[in-house]
Phi, psi and omega in degrees: 000321179295321179294317178297318179299318180295316181298314179297321178296320178295317177299318177300321178298316180297315180294321179297321176299319178295324176298313181297329182270347185300330178282004183303318179298319178298315183284335171295319176297318179298313181294317181297318182272348180071024182204146176276358179051234182256016176289145181263145178272341185306315180303324183282323176295315180294320180292325176297315178295316179300315179297321180296315181289323177294326175297316177298319178297314181295326177287323185282320184275127179301134175081004183258032184294332178296325177292319183292317185294313183291326179283337171297319174296322179299322178302314181297312183296312183292327177298321178296316180298317181295319178298318178297324176297317181294335180276316192255352182285152171300162187307314183299313180291325179296317178296315179300316180296317179299319178295316179298317179298316180296318182285312188272307188279342177250297185296304183296316181298315180297317180296318181297316181293315182296313183295312182291329182282322185269326187260342184236164177206163176061219182296329179298318178296315180298317180296319181296315178295319180299319177299315180296317180297317181298315179298316181290328177295322177296319177297318180299313180290329183274346185298331177286003180301324178297319178294324178296322177296319179296323177300315183292315184286325182264348184056039179219139180261016185302321185258021172230086185304131185298312186295327176296315178296318182295315182285332172294322176299310179296317183298314179299318181294313184289322180286332174294320178293317177300317179297324178296319179293324183268356183056045182250100183293330182291329174277324188291311186297305182295325181285331172296317176296319178299322177298317180293317179293322177297321176299316180298319180295321179293324177296315178299318180298318180296325182287317190253002187295332181256003181291147178242091183288152174284160179299323180296320181293318179296314181300320180295317181296317181289327178295318178296321179294323180296325179292340181277348186283000000 
């Protein structure tokens, strides 16, 4: 069972790396065009925080080094994406992203590490970190919901990158299986939810990938998304 768990964990690491790298095409487009257009920074800010806490969880929990290593890579990748957002986003989005980074990636992360490290110990500390990681993982998987709404309203999948949805689907499935083998509820619950949300995104992509929306429909969908910022 330990050997199977290790193999599944390694596969999970490979898929997670692909998840972290899947937005590269999107950010190449952003750099090439010199604008973030209507892409949202929230998924990348949340994933950066999630990767940071999962790294802390993997370091704290005995035997969870596979979780720590892949999320350490995630910290590097997501930090690059967030920096690019801060460079190329319009002023309003840049200010919003900066505030989110300050609150979540600096303030909340520092508070979480200090409180759990100084006030808790042993299994209690691991459980507290696990609860935070699970909650943030659900947010990470749920953050494309705004993009899913835009897909439905605009009948266009332009702002819901296929590879990100596909690898989130794979990532949720393999880590849910790994969690089942390891009896780790903190990994299992959010990744099970991620698997279901990834499935929903792929279904939407299959429905609307060949649709040809009118300009009015696209404008309406993007306008509604703009009001959410």
